[in-house]
Structure formats: C-alpha cells, structure tokens
Short mmCIF file of C-alpha atoms and ligand atoms in Angstrom, two decimals:
data_model
loop_
_atom_site.label_atom_id
_atom_site.label_comp_id
_atom_site.label_asym_id
_atom_site.label_seq_id
_atom_site.Cartn_x
_atom_site.Cartn_y
_atom_site.Cartn_z
CA UNK J 891 118.41 93.98 124.80
CA UNK J 892 119.52 95.57 128.10
CA UNK J 893 117.35 98.41 129.25
CA UNK J 894 118.61 101.56 130.88
CA UNK J 895 115.75 102.96 132.96
CA UNK J 896 117.04 106.49 132.47
CA UNK J 897 116.37 106.08 128.74
CA UNK J 898 112.68 105.73 129.40
CA UNK J 899 112.51 109.12 131.08
CA UNK J 900 114.90 111.08 129.00
CA UNK J 901 112.45 112.07 126.32
CA UNK J 902 114.10 112.07 122.95
CA UNK J 903 115.97 108.83 123.59
CA UNK J 904 112.79 106.82 124.15
CA UNK J 905 112.81 104.04 121.59
CA UNK J 906 109.71 104.07 119.43
CA UNK J 907 108.62 101.12 117.30
CA UNK J 908 106.08 101.89 114.60
CA UNK J 909 104.29 98.86 113.15
CA UNK J 910 103.33 99.45 109.51
CA UNK J 911 104.62 101.73 106.76
CA UNK J 912 101.32 102.91 105.34
CA UNK J 913 100.13 106.52 105.62
CA UNK J 914 99.91 106.16 109.44
CA UNK J 915 103.43 104.88 109.95
CA UNK J 916 104.85 107.45 107.54
CA UNK J 917 103.00 110.33 109.23
CA UNK J 918 104.25 109.25 112.67
CA UNK J 919 107.83 109.07 111.39
CA UNK J 920 107.67 112.56 109.87
CA UNK J 921 106.25 114.06 113.06
CA UNK J 922 108.86 112.33 115.25
CA UNK J 923 111.67 113.62 113.04
CA UNK J 924 110.14 117.09 113.18
CA UNK J 925 110.53 117.08 116.98
CA UNK J 926 114.11 115.88 116.66
CA UNK J 927 113.32 112.33 117.70
CA UNK J 928 115.16 109.87 115.49
CA UNK J 929 115.33 106.89 117.84
CA UNK J 930 112.64 104.90 116.06
CA UNK J 931 112.13 102.07 113.64
CA UNK J 932 109.27 101.27 111.27
CA UNK J 933 108.61 97.54 111.10
CA UNK J 934 106.74 96.69 107.90
CA UNK J 935 105.80 93.20 106.81
CA UNK J 936 105.63 94.08 103.10
CA UNK J 937 108.69 94.58 100.92
CA UNK J 938 107.62 98.17 100.14
CA UNK J 939 105.94 101.20 101.70
CA UNK J 940 102.46 102.61 101.14
CA UNK J 941 100.23 100.22 103.09
CA UNK J 942 96.84 99.97 101.40
CA UNK J 943 98.36 101.56 98.32
CA UNK J 944 101.20 99.07 98.21
CA UNK J 945 98.93 96.04 98.53
CA UNK J 946 95.86 97.08 96.51
CA UNK J 947 97.17 97.41 92.96
CA UNK J 948 94.20 95.93 91.11
CA UNK J 949 93.31 97.71 87.87
CA UNK J 950 91.28 100.84 88.59
CA UNK J 951 92.25 101.08 92.29
CA UNK J 952 91.77 104.69 93.32
CA UNK J 953 90.72 106.76 96.29
CA UNK J 954 87.16 107.89 96.81
CA UNK J 955 88.07 110.95 98.85
CA UNK J 956 89.42 113.73 96.68
CA UNK J 957 93.21 113.67 96.63
CA UNK J 958 93.87 117.20 97.84
CA UNK J 959 92.29 116.08 101.13
CA UNK J 960 93.59 112.51 100.88
CA UNK J 961 97.14 113.79 101.37
CA UNK J 962 99.15 115.03 104.34
CA UNK J 963 98.62 118.63 105.47
CA UNK J 964 102.42 118.95 105.71
CA UNK J 965 102.98 117.64 102.18
CA UNK J 966 100.44 119.23 99.82
CA UNK J 967 100.74 117.92 96.29
CA UNK J 968 100.06 120.48 93.54
CA UNK J 969 100.63 117.76 90.93
CA UNK J 970 97.65 115.45 91.60
CA UNK J 971 96.66 114.72 88.01
CA UNK J 972 92.97 114.26 88.76
CA UNK J 973 90.49 114.75 91.56
CA UNK J 974 90.60 111.13 92.73
CA UNK J 975 94.11 109.84 92.17
CA UNK J 976 94.76 106.25 91.20
CA UNK J 977 96.86 103.80 93.18
CA UNK J 978 100.16 104.27 91.29
CA UNK J 979 100.00 108.03 91.85
CA UNK J 980 99.10 107.70 95.55
CA UNK J 981 101.88 105.15 96.10
CA UNK J 982 104.38 107.41 94.30
CA UNK J 983 103.23 110.34 96.50
CA UNK J 984 103.83 108.32 99.68
CA UNK J 985 107.25 107.18 98.42
CA UNK J 986 108.13 110.79 97.72
CA UNK J 987 107.12 111.81 101.26
CA UNK J 988 109.30 109.03 102.67
CA UNK J 989 112.29 110.29 100.64
CA UNK J 990 111.77 114.00 101.17
CA UNK J 991 111.28 113.80 104.94
CA UNK J 992 114.17 111.41 105.59
CA UNK J 993 112.02 108.46 106.72
CA UNK J 994 113.77 105.81 104.61
CA UNK J 995 116.71 105.08 106.99
CA UNK J 996 114.21 104.07 109.68
CA UNK J 997 112.45 101.42 107.59
CA UNK J 998 112.78 97.71 108.22
CA UNK J 999 110.86 96.20 105.35
CA UNK J 1000 109.81 92.53 105.03
CA UNK J 1001 109.67 92.47 108.83
CA UNK J 1002 106.29 91.31 110.14
CA UNK J 1003 105.55 91.84 113.82
CA UNK J 1004 104.01 88.66 115.20
CA UNK J 1005 103.76 89.42 118.89
CA UNK J 1006 104.07 92.29 121.36
CA UNK J 1007 104.59 91.72 125.09
CA UNK J 1008 104.61 94.47 127.71
CA UNK J 1009 107.27 93.97 130.36
CA UNK J 1010 105.87 95.39 133.62
CA UNK J 1011 109.25 95.45 135.34
CA UNK J 1012 111.26 97.09 132.62
CA UNK J 1013 108.39 99.20 131.27
CA UNK J 1014 109.24 98.18 127.75
CA UNK J 1015 107.53 96.40 124.85
CA UNK J 1016 109.21 93.31 123.41
CA UNK J 1017 108.18 92.83 119.79
CA UNK J 1018 108.80 89.50 118.13
CA UNK J 1019 109.45 90.12 114.46
CA UNK J 1020 110.28 88.23 111.29
CA UNK J 1021 111.95 84.97 112.06
CA UNK J 1022 112.13 85.42 115.81
CA UNK J 1023 114.26 88.51 116.32
CA UNK J 1024 113.08 90.71 119.24
CA UNK J 1025 112.84 94.49 119.02
CA UNK J 1026 112.49 96.42 122.30
CA UNK J 1027 110.75 99.77 122.49
CA UNK J 1028 109.37 101.95 125.27
CA UNK J 1029 106.67 103.26 122.94
CA UNK J 1030 104.75 101.32 120.29
CA UNK J 1031 102.67 102.98 117.60
CA UNK J 1032 100.47 100.48 115.83
CA UNK J 1033 99.82 101.65 112.27
CA UNK J 1034 98.60 98.35 110.87
CA UNK J 1035 95.49 99.80 109.24
CA UNK J 1036 91.98 98.37 108.97
CA UNK J 1037 92.28 96.63 105.62
CA UNK J 1038 95.21 94.29 106.11
CA UNK J 1039 93.33 90.98 106.15
CA UNK J 1040 91.58 90.09 102.88
CA UNK J 1041 88.53 87.86 103.41
CA UNK J 1042 88.10 84.68 101.38
CA UNK J 1043 84.44 83.70 101.10
CA UNK J 1044 83.40 80.43 102.70
CA UNK J 1045 82.12 78.74 99.53
CA UNK J 1046 82.17 74.94 99.35
CA UNK J 1047 84.62 73.73 96.73
CA UNK J 1048 86.64 76.93 96.36
CA UNK J 1049 89.80 75.01 97.23
CA UNK J 1050 89.25 72.44 94.49
CA UNK J 1051 88.88 74.98 91.69
CA UNK J 1052 91.48 74.15 89.02
CA UNK J 1053 91.66 77.57 87.36
CA UNK J 1054 93.23 80.76 88.72
CA UNK J 1055 91.84 82.41 91.82
CA UNK J 1056 93.04 85.49 93.63
CA UNK J 1057 91.74 88.23 95.92
CA UNK J 1058 91.50 91.79 94.59
CA UNK J 1059 93.95 92.87 97.32
CA UNK J 1060 96.47 90.25 96.18
CA UNK J 1061 96.30 90.93 92.48
CA UNK J 1062 98.21 88.49 90.32
CA UNK J 1063 100.20 90.88 88.12
CA UNK J 1064 101.53 88.04 85.99
CA UNK J 1065 98.13 86.67 85.10
CA UNK J 1066 96.70 87.73 81.74
CA UNK J 1067 92.90 87.89 81.75
CA UNK J 1068 92.64 88.48 77.99
CA UNK J 1069 89.89 86.42 76.42
CA UNK J 1070 89.21 84.47 79.61
CA UNK J 1071 85.91 83.57 81.21
CA UNK J 1072 86.11 85.50 84.48
CA UNK J 1073 83.94 85.49 87.59
CA UNK J 1074 84.08 88.43 89.99
CA UNK J 1075 82.59 87.53 93.36
CA UNK J 1076 81.42 90.65 95.15
CA UNK J 1077 80.03 93.98 94.04
CA UNK J 1078 81.34 96.48 96.58
CA UNK J 1079 84.21 99.00 96.64
CA UNK J 1080 86.98 97.05 94.89
CA UNK J 1081 84.62 95.30 92.44
CA UNK J 1082 83.11 98.58 91.31
CA UNK J 1083 86.59 99.91 90.54
CA UNK J 1084 88.10 96.88 88.85
CA UNK J 1085 85.13 95.59 86.79
CA UNK J 1086 85.13 98.47 84.26
CA UNK J 1087 88.89 98.00 83.80
CA UNK J 1088 88.87 94.27 83.11
CA UNK J 1089 85.60 94.11 81.15
CA UNK J 1090 87.15 95.29 77.85
CA UNK J 1091 89.81 92.55 77.85
CA UNK J 1092 88.03 89.46 79.18
CA UNK J 1093 86.12 87.02 76.96
CA UNK J 1094 83.16 86.88 79.33
CA UNK J 1095 82.46 88.29 82.76
CA UNK J 1096 80.01 87.10 85.40
CA UNK J 1097 79.55 89.47 88.35
CA UNK J 1098 78.17 87.71 91.42
CA UNK J 1099 76.22 90.23 93.50
CA UNK J 1100 74.86 89.37 96.95
CA UNK J 1101 73.29 92.78 97.53
CA UNK J 1102 73.22 95.91 95.42
CA UNK J 1103 75.21 98.96 96.56
CA UNK J 1104 74.62 102.61 95.87
CA UNK J 1105 77.14 103.75 93.26
CA UNK J 1106 77.02 107.51 92.87
CA UNK J 1107 78.42 109.42 89.90
CA UNK J 1108 81.99 110.65 90.35
CA UNK J 1109 83.31 114.06 89.39
CA UNK J 1110 86.57 112.62 88.15
CA UNK J 1111 87.83 114.73 85.25
CA UNK J 1112 91.57 115.18 85.15
CA UNK J 1113 92.77 118.64 86.18
CA UNK J 1114 93.31 120.88 83.16
CA UNK J 1115 96.79 122.19 82.30
CA UNK J 1116 95.68 125.62 83.51
CA UNK J 1117 94.52 124.25 86.87
CA UNK J 1118 97.75 122.29 87.32
CA UNK J 1119 99.81 125.37 86.43
CA UNK J 1120 97.87 127.39 89.00
CA UNK J 1121 98.42 124.75 91.72
CA UNK J 1122 102.13 124.62 90.86
CA UNK J 1123 102.49 128.40 91.04
CA UNK J 1124 100.31 129.13 94.02
CA UNK J 1125 100.34 127.08 97.26
CA UNK J 1126 97.24 129.01 98.37
CA UNK J 1127 95.31 127.52 95.46
CA UNK J 1128 96.19 124.00 96.68
CA UNK J 1129 95.19 124.93 100.22
CA UNK J 1130 91.91 126.40 98.95
CA UNK J 1131 91.14 123.21 97.00
CA UNK J 1132 91.76 121.18 100.15
CA UNK J 1133 89.58 123.46 102.28
CA UNK J 1134 86.75 123.30 99.80
CA UNK J 1135 86.76 119.49 99.82
CA UNK J 1136 86.87 119.50 103.61
CA UNK J 1137 83.96 121.88 104.03
CA UNK J 1138 81.89 119.94 101.50
CA UNK J 1139 82.26 116.51 103.05
CA UNK J 1140 82.78 117.29 106.74
CA UNK J 1141 79.14 118.10 107.64
CA UNK J 1142 77.77 115.11 105.72
CA UNK J 1143 79.69 112.18 107.08
CA UNK J 1144 76.76 110.66 108.97
CA UNK J 1145 74.15 111.27 106.27
CA UNK J 1146 71.93 113.02 108.82
CA UNK J 1147 70.65 115.55 106.28
CA UNK J 1148 67.60 113.80 104.78
CA UNK J 1149 67.40 116.16 101.85
CA UNK J 1150 71.01 115.46 100.88
CA UNK J 1151 70.43 111.76 101.28
CA UNK J 1152 67.43 111.90 98.97
CA UNK J 1153 69.53 113.82 96.44
CA UNK J 1154 72.30 111.22 96.68
CA UNK J 1155 69.82 108.39 96.06
CA UNK J 1156 68.39 110.29 93.12
CA UNK J 1157 71.91 110.70 91.70
CA UNK J 1158 72.49 106.96 92.24
CA UNK J 1159 69.25 106.12 90.39
CA UNK J 1160 70.27 108.40 87.50
CA UNK J 1161 73.60 106.58 87.38
CA UNK J 1162 71.76 103.23 87.15
CA UNK J 1163 69.48 104.62 84.43
CA UNK J 1164 72.22 104.09 81.81
CA UNK J 1165 71.56 100.35 82.08
CA UNK J 1166 69.28 99.52 79.18
CA UNK J 1167 67.57 96.41 80.52
CA UNK J 1168 64.79 97.09 83.00
CA UNK J 1169 65.19 93.84 84.94
CA UNK J 1170 68.93 94.49 85.28
CA UNK J 1171 68.25 98.01 86.53
CA UNK J 1172 65.92 96.56 89.15
CA UNK J 1173 68.56 94.08 90.32
CA UNK J 1174 71.21 96.80 90.51
CA UNK J 1175 69.00 99.13 92.56
CA UNK J 1176 69.72 98.89 96.31
CA UNK J 1177 66.90 98.29 98.77
CA UNK J 1178 68.71 100.11 101.57
CA UNK J 1179 69.19 103.82 102.27
CA UNK J 1180 72.21 105.62 100.85
CA UNK J 1181 74.96 105.60 103.51
CA UNK J 1182 73.80 102.38 105.17
CA UNK J 1183 76.83 100.70 103.64
CA UNK J 1184 79.94 102.52 102.51
CA UNK J 1185 78.74 104.61 99.52
CA UNK J 1186 80.60 103.99 96.28
CA UNK J 1187 81.19 106.18 93.25
CA UNK J 1188 81.91 105.41 89.63
CA UNK J 1189 80.80 106.62 86.20
CA UNK J 1190 81.98 103.45 84.51
CA UNK J 1191 80.47 100.62 86.56
CA UNK J 1192 76.87 100.53 85.37
CA UNK J 1193 77.55 100.95 81.60
CA UNK J 1194 79.50 97.67 81.72
CA UNK J 1195 76.21 95.81 82.18
CA UNK J 1196 75.09 96.87 78.69
CA UNK J 1197 77.89 94.77 77.20
CA UNK J 1198 76.73 91.47 75.74
CA UNK J 1199 79.58 89.52 77.34
CA UNK J 1200 78.87 90.79 80.88
CA UNK J 1201 76.30 89.10 83.11
CA UNK J 1202 74.99 90.09 86.54
CA UNK J 1203 74.27 87.01 88.64
CA UNK J 1204 72.14 87.48 91.74
CA UNK J 1205 71.34 83.83 92.47
CA UNK J 1206 73.47 82.90 95.49
CA UNK J 1207 76.57 80.79 94.86
CA UNK J 1208 76.15 77.32 96.33
CA UNK J 1209 79.37 75.66 95.25
CA UNK J 1210 82.50 75.93 93.18
CA UNK J 1211 83.55 72.96 91.11
CA UNK J 1212 86.87 72.20 89.45
CA UNK J 1213 85.86 74.33 86.48
CA UNK J 1214 82.97 76.57 87.37
CA UNK J 1215 80.65 78.40 89.71
CA UNK J 1216 77.32 76.82 90.67
CA UNK J 1217 74.37 78.95 91.76
CA UNK J 1218 71.20 78.14 93.71
CA UNK J 1219 69.17 77.82 90.48
CA UNK J 1220 71.32 74.77 89.66
CA UNK J 1221 73.24 76.47 86.87
CA UNK J 1222 77.02 76.07 86.45
CA UNK J 1223 78.99 78.76 84.67
CA UNK J 1224 82.36 77.57 83.39
CA UNK J 1225 85.16 79.94 84.34
CA UNK J 1226 88.94 80.31 83.89
CA UNK J 1227 89.62 82.81 86.66
CA UNK J 1228 87.80 83.76 89.84
CA UNK J 1229 88.51 87.18 91.33
CA UNK J 1230 87.49 87.47 94.97
CA UNK J 1231 86.35 91.05 95.49
CA UNK J 1232 85.11 90.01 98.91
CA UNK J 1233 86.62 92.69 101.08
CA UNK J 1234 88.46 92.57 104.37
CA UNK J 1235 88.12 91.52 108.00
CA UNK J 1236 87.89 94.99 109.48
CA UNK J 1237 86.99 94.56 113.13
CA UNK J 1238 90.07 92.94 114.69
CA UNK J 1239 92.38 95.95 114.82
CA UNK J 1240 95.38 95.27 117.05
CA UNK J 1241 93.99 91.83 117.95
CA UNK J 1242 95.26 90.73 114.53
CA UNK J 1243 98.60 90.46 116.37
CA UNK J 1244 99.42 88.41 119.45
CA UNK J 1245 99.48 91.21 122.05
CA UNK J 1246 99.83 90.91 125.84
CA UNK J 1247 99.67 93.97 128.09
CA UNK J 1248 99.93 94.58 131.84
CA UNK J 1249 99.91 91.41 133.94
CA UNK J 1250 100.16 89.43 130.70
CA UNK J 1251 96.54 90.16 129.73
CA UNK J 1252 95.85 89.10 126.16
CA UNK J 1253 94.23 91.67 123.90
CA UNK J 1254 91.67 89.06 122.76
CA UNK J 1255 90.49 88.78 126.36
CA UNK J 1256 90.56 92.53 126.92
CA UNK J 1257 88.47 92.94 123.77
CA UNK J 1258 86.19 89.91 124.16
CA UNK J 1259 83.22 92.22 123.55
CA UNK J 1260 84.89 93.80 120.51
CA UNK J 1261 87.74 96.25 120.03
CA UNK J 1262 87.55 99.46 122.05
CA UNK J 1263 89.79 102.36 122.85
CA UNK J 1264 89.84 105.89 124.16
CA UNK J 1265 89.68 108.28 121.18
CA UNK J 1266 90.49 105.19 119.11
CA UNK J 1267 94.11 105.64 120.21
CA UNK J 1268 94.79 103.99 123.57
CA UNK J 1269 93.22 101.01 125.32
CA UNK J 1270 93.29 100.21 129.04
CA UNK J 1271 95.89 97.68 130.18
CA UNK J 1272 98.26 98.29 127.27
CA UNK J 1273 100.59 101.08 128.41
CA UNK J 1274 102.59 103.22 126.01
CA UNK J 1275 100.78 101.60 123.10
CA UNK J 1276 99.17 104.03 120.69
CA UNK J 1277 96.96 103.02 117.79
CA UNK J 1278 96.35 104.79 114.51
CA UNK J 1279 93.13 104.15 112.57
CA UNK J 1280 92.06 102.21 115.67
CA UNK J 1281 88.56 101.32 116.90
CA UNK J 1282 85.78 103.78 115.91
CA UNK J 1283 87.92 106.15 113.87
CA UNK J 1284 86.74 105.28 110.36
CA UNK J 1285 85.09 108.20 108.57
CA UNK J 1286 86.01 110.96 106.15
CA UNK J 1287 89.56 111.24 104.89
CA UNK J 1288 91.50 108.68 106.88
CA UNK J 1289 94.71 110.60 106.30
CA UNK J 1290 93.11 113.57 108.06
CA UNK J 1291 91.97 111.34 110.95
CA UNK J 1292 95.45 109.79 111.20
CA UNK J 1293 97.02 113.24 111.42
CA UNK J 1294 94.76 114.03 114.40
CA UNK J 1295 95.88 110.81 116.07
CA UNK J 1296 99.57 111.40 115.39
CA UNK J 1297 99.34 114.98 116.71
CA UNK J 1298 97.71 113.59 119.86
CA UNK J 1299 100.48 111.01 120.29
CA UNK J 1300 103.16 113.68 119.89
CA UNK J 1301 101.46 115.73 122.61
CA UNK J 1302 101.35 112.66 124.83
CA UNK J 1303 105.07 112.09 124.30
CA UNK J 1304 105.78 115.73 125.15
CA UNK J 1305 103.67 115.46 128.30
CA UNK J 1306 105.44 112.24 129.28
CA UNK J 1307 108.81 113.88 128.72
CA UNK J 1308 107.83 116.95 130.72
CA UNK J 1309 106.77 114.81 133.70
CA UNK J 1310 109.55 112.26 133.24
CA UNK J 1311 107.00 109.45 133.05
CA UNK J 1312 107.94 105.89 132.21
CA UNK J 1313 104.48 104.85 131.14
CA UNK J 1314 100.89 105.95 130.68
CA UNK J 1315 97.78 103.74 130.64
CA UNK J 1316 94.32 105.15 130.03
CA UNK J 1317 92.06 104.73 133.09
CA UNK J 1318 89.38 102.08 132.66
CA UNK J 1319 86.48 104.27 133.83
CA UNK J 1320 87.54 106.97 131.37
CA UNK J 1321 87.65 104.50 128.49
CA UNK J 1322 84.33 102.92 129.49
CA UNK J 1323 82.59 106.26 129.80
CA UNK J 1324 83.99 107.35 126.45
CA UNK J 1325 82.75 104.17 124.77
CA UNK J 1326 79.29 104.28 126.34
CA UNK J 1327 78.85 107.81 125.03
CA UNK J 1328 80.25 106.78 121.65
CA UNK J 1329 77.81 103.88 121.29
CA UNK J 1330 74.92 106.26 122.07
CA UNK J 1331 76.16 108.62 119.39
CA UNK J 1332 76.36 105.68 116.96
CA UNK J 1333 72.77 104.73 117.84
CA UNK J 1334 71.76 108.17 116.64
CA UNK J 1335 73.29 107.66 113.18
CA UNK J 1336 70.10 106.54 111.51
CA UNK J 1337 71.58 105.02 108.34
CA UNK J 1338 73.95 102.75 110.28
CA UNK J 1339 71.00 101.31 112.22
CA UNK J 1340 69.29 100.10 109.04
CA UNK J 1341 70.85 96.67 109.49
CA UNK J 1342 73.02 96.38 106.39
CA UNK J 1343 76.49 97.21 107.62
CA UNK J 1344 77.94 93.90 108.78
CA UNK J 1345 81.49 94.99 108.40
CA UNK J 1346 81.09 97.84 110.86
CA UNK J 1347 79.84 95.52 113.64
CA UNK J 1348 81.01 92.68 115.85
CA UNK J 1349 78.92 89.77 117.12
CA UNK J 1350 77.86 91.61 120.26
CA UNK J 1351 76.15 94.12 117.95
CA UNK J 1352 78.55 96.97 118.72
CA UNK J 1353 79.77 99.07 115.82
CA UNK J 1354 83.54 99.10 116.29
CA UNK J 1355 84.83 100.70 113.11
CA UNK J 1356 82.92 103.96 112.66
CA UNK J 1357 83.48 107.42 114.04
CA UNK J 1358 79.96 108.85 114.53
CA UNK J 1359 80.81 112.51 113.95
CA UNK J 1360 82.60 114.87 111.65
CA UNK J 1361 86.35 115.15 111.12
CA UNK J 1362 86.26 118.56 112.87
CA UNK J 1363 84.64 116.98 115.91
CA UNK J 1364 87.35 114.35 115.99
CA UNK J 1365 90.02 117.06 115.67
CA UNK J 1366 88.45 118.90 118.62
CA UNK J 1367 88.29 115.73 120.75
CA UNK J 1368 91.95 114.89 120.10
CA UNK J 1369 93.26 118.46 120.32
CA UNK J 1370 94.52 118.21 123.91
CA UNK J 1371 96.43 115.39 125.56
CA UNK J 1372 95.22 115.38 129.15
CA UNK J 1373 97.42 113.28 131.41
CA UNK J 1374 94.74 113.18 134.12
CA UNK J 1375 92.81 110.53 132.15
CA UNK J 1376 95.82 108.22 132.38
CA UNK J 1377 97.28 106.13 135.13
CA UNK J 1378 100.96 107.05 135.08
CA UNK J 1379 104.25 105.99 136.54
C1 FAD E 1111 91.06 99.69 98.11
C2 FAD E 1111 91.00 100.68 99.22
C3 FAD E 1111 90.67 102.00 98.93
C4 FAD E 1111 90.64 102.93 99.97
N1 FAD E 1111 90.29 104.21 99.67
C5 FAD E 1111 90.26 105.14 100.65
C6 FAD E 1111 89.90 106.49 100.38
O1 FAD E 1111 89.58 106.84 99.27
N2 FAD E 1111 89.89 107.37 101.40
C7 FAD E 1111 90.22 107.00 102.67
O2 FAD E 1111 90.19 107.84 103.55
N3 FAD E 1111 90.58 105.74 102.96
C8 FAD E 1111 90.59 104.80 101.98
N4 FAD E 1111 90.92 103.51 102.29
C9 FAD E 1111 91.33 103.17 103.66
C10 FAD E 1111 92.87 103.15 103.75
O3 FAD E 1111 93.24 101.91 104.29
C11 FAD E 1111 93.37 104.29 104.62
O4 FAD E 1111 93.03 105.51 103.98
C12 FAD E 1111 94.89 104.32 104.85
O5 FAD E 1111 95.60 103.52 103.98
C13 FAD E 1111 95.19 103.89 106.28
O6 FAD E 1111 96.56 104.00 106.50
P1 FAD E 1111 97.25 103.10 107.61
O7 FAD E 1111 98.69 103.43 107.57
O8 FAD E 1111 96.53 103.23 108.88
O9 FAD E 1111 96.98 101.60 107.13
P2 FAD E 1111 97.45 100.83 105.83
O10 FAD E 1111 97.52 101.73 104.67
O11 FAD E 1111 96.56 99.64 105.75
O12 FAD E 1111 98.93 100.35 106.18
C14 FAD E 1111 99.17 99.40 107.18
C15 FAD E 1111 100.53 98.79 106.96
O13 FAD E 1111 100.83 97.95 108.07
C16 FAD E 1111 101.45 96.76 107.60
N5 FAD E 1111 101.22 95.72 108.60
C17 FAD E 1111 100.05 95.15 108.97
N6 FAD E 1111 100.26 94.22 109.92
C18 FAD E 1111 101.59 94.21 110.16
C19 FAD E 1111 102.41 93.45 111.02
N7 FAD E 1111 101.90 92.53 111.85
N8 FAD E 1111 103.75 93.67 111.02
C20 FAD E 1111 104.29 94.61 110.19
N9 FAD E 1111 103.55 95.34 109.33
C21 FAD E 1111 102.21 95.15 109.32
C22 FAD E 1111 100.74 96.49 106.29
O14 FAD E 1111 101.52 95.65 105.45
C23 FAD E 1111 100.60 97.90 105.73
O15 FAD E 1111 101.71 98.25 104.96
C24 FAD E 1111 90.94 102.54 101.28
C25 FAD E 1111 91.24 101.21 101.57
C26 FAD E 1111 91.26 100.28 100.55
C27 FAD E 1111 91.58 98.85 100.89
#
C-alpha cells in the first residue's frame, strides 16, 4: 500500500492496527473512537471476539477476580449475576461493549497476524495476515494476551492414544463425557474449575496431580434480587462495589503481609478439611507458601474427592498407551478421554509472532534473555509498537492493568500528534534501568522466590510475567507519557 508521509504526522489519520479482539483490543478500540480516531482495524485470528473468554469455554470457566472489578471502568455492568461471573456472561458482556461502543465495523475476524516488519524508510509496520495479505499501519497495538498458546505435556505415547484428547482451552463441545472413564491431567486453575462440573456426569475420573495447589474458599453466592435492583437503580452502588473490591485486593497482591498469608493458608486448610480420607487430605495439601503459585479458589473442588468414582493420582505419568495412562508405579488406568488441563506457554509475549523491528532485528534476538519492556508497553528497537498485557504486567485485575496501558498509549499518541512525530522508540538505557529496578523489586517478593513458579520465569531465571507491585502503583507509573524517554523522529 502506498504511504503518504503526511499521514504519519497528521494525528487522527494515523493508521492503527490492533492485534487481538480480547479485552485489550476492545478497550483500545473504544478509547480510539472516544478521541475521534476511527482509522483502525482489529485483526483477530478467532472467528469471534472475547479473547480468553472466547477460547476458554470449558464447563465451569469463570473469573477469579470479582466481576465488578473485572470489567471496564467505562462500561460498568449492574447486571453481573454473581460475584465471579462465568465465561458465557463475561463473553456476552464483551460482545455488548463491542456493539454499544461501535467497535464491530473495525473487526477483521478469522485473520491471524503471522508477521510484523518495521519499515525504517517509510516508518510503517507491514503486517502479514491470514493467507498472505499485507496490512500497513503506522501504529501497532499488540493485544494478543498471555494465554494464547495452550501447552501440551510432553508425555511419551500421547500421540498414539486412540480415545479422545483435548486441551481445556480447546474444549470439544461436541464430545459427550457421560459415563466415560476420564483422565484430567493437571490440577491448577482450569482443572479446579472444570473437575467439579464434569464429575457428576462421567463414569470415572482420575485426576493426575503433579503438585498440590492452594485452593481457597470462594465467596460466590449469586447477587440477590434486591442487590441487583439496587445496582440497576443506582450507578453509585456499582461504583462502590468496584471500589470495595479494589481496596480489598490492591494492597495484597504480593502477599507481603505475613498475617494475611497465614490466614489464607488456614482458609485453604479448612477448605481441604471437607475431604474425608486423611491420606487424600495430605496429598492435596500444598508444601509451598500461599501465593508462591497463582492462588486458586473454589468451594466445589475438594468435595469431589469424596466421591467413590473420583481418584487422585499423584504417581507421575510415565507413558500413555493406546487405551490408558501409565504411572511410575507400573499401573495402567484405562481411559476413554484425556483432558489436558496443562496450562499455557506464558513467557513468549510478542515473540509468539514473527516480528522484526529497526534494522530488521528479530524480536527473538532482542529478547534472547527473555521478554522485556518499558512499563510492559514498549520495547527498544520496535518503534510505534505498543503492547498490552506485555512483559511484567500480570497481577490483580488484568482489565484494570490493560486500561492503564491503553490510557498510556492514548497519551503517547496525543504527544506524538502534538509534536508531529513519525515514530517513537523507547531509549535502551531507560528500558534497561527500568528492568534492573523491576527485577530487584521482584527479588523482594518473598513468595515468588520460593522456587515453585515455573510459569512466571524464563530459563535465565528472570521473572517475566509478574508485576511486583499493586495496581495503584502501576497506575501511578503509567499516568504520564514522557516523550523524553523515547528516541523520536
Ligand atoms: C481460564 C482463564 C481465566 C482467567 N481469569 C482471569 C481473572 O479472573 N482475572 C484476570 O484478571 N485475568 C484472568 N485471566 C487472564 C486473561 O487472559 C486476561 O484477564 C484478559 O483476557 C487479557 O485480555 P487480552 O485482550 O490482553 O488477551 P486475550 O483475552 O488473551 O485476547 C487475545 C486475543 O488475541 C488473539 N490473538 C492472539 N494471537 C493472534 C495473532 N497472531 N493474530 C490475531 N489475533 C491473535 C487471540 O485469539 C485472542 O482473541 C484468565 C485467563 C484464563 C486463560
């Protein structure tokens, strides 16, 4: 596509390409439209919107941050039916936001972005999409999320299994589990949510647990009719509910308060106490501090293990045969369906795509020591490329964190417009200094140094996913867009 250099400096006509139509992509679109900027496209590989909440539709999928905070500040939802909404309700909420704010005309669904190349001469990104089409944009906002790549475990024989096998994030809606012998591999976030839902219908269930996780009780009653009526009638009541959730979780995101941590572990132990068998209770009790891994919450997970047809297997899996799962004790359990609740590859970020920045530098080379960015939003050598939910931004309500990032990007665009800049690229020394300080802050988060959080870290030992502070601290850090930290042209 021919490029008119004046476009790049004329503010509102800058072409923006947003990659991903999850909460991040949707939020960016709404904020662009708010500032009168409609020259943008959202490129989404899936056939629908919602991101995580489009893909993860396993039974029981729900958020673990209360919904009045896990929603956009500009689109409060008085109608959340319960404190932690389930996937269908969250997806419907996001679809409603897309409709109400006029985002739909900008969507290009079923359009994966394979590659992004920065053109130094033209100061434009060339995005290769779908079956080879190229989309040009002066600004790219990557909203590809952290949970887009389900991990298949490396178990010998998995590929020769003759029954049904699917990952929790790729749920087979057409497959009926009724009466089947089912194996769930994994016992973390998705497993804890889906196991209580499938247990009543399956014939037998074997849960393969590598390490026990803390599963706290969950205050998950539906809102009463009176509460819902109050929310519907009074926007201040919705705002107050949101504020209360914020002030409760914000100071506790790094589990620094030892007393609170002890209370959380005590609550976890009480939750486990419903399991009748002592040996089972022992196996389900974690040997790591609360917060070391992502804490989970459910009132329905542990009671499942009192059912006669449910078995907890802690012997490591050695092999999968055509018809069953073999464990280190030599036992084979015959199984019809294997559900892989084995999580996601979370540390690649933008390197999941084929991205080349200034001077053709590949993002894999730029990030050979692990993903890094300034404020989690921009990374040196990749001008005019802004990331949402990027490196070291995972904590609290991700929708809140994303809103901070989008606000920052809008301020950057305004600053670029005001100065008639073609591009901005964060200075290397600024990014390095930021990351050195960040890693020191992460060293101070005691529970993340307890050695059990593989998915937060890369091989070099750096934690690349977590934000080490509160949401308010992140808001304060991203409040101002300061052009002096960028190389500009
Ligand atoms: C089961 C589950 C439960 C969760 N619960 C919570 C919770 O309770 N609270 C919380 O704060 N967070 C939770 N999260 C994290 C959740 O991912 C974020 O809250 C939120 O969805 C991030 O929004 P996003 O738009 O950045 O990414 P996503 O929601 O992941 O959306 C990214 C989108 O980008 C698309 N995409 C990816 N690559 C490409 C490509 N190359 N080309 C085109 N499109 C692409 C994907 O298809 C997807 O639609 C949960 C995650 C999972 C998996």
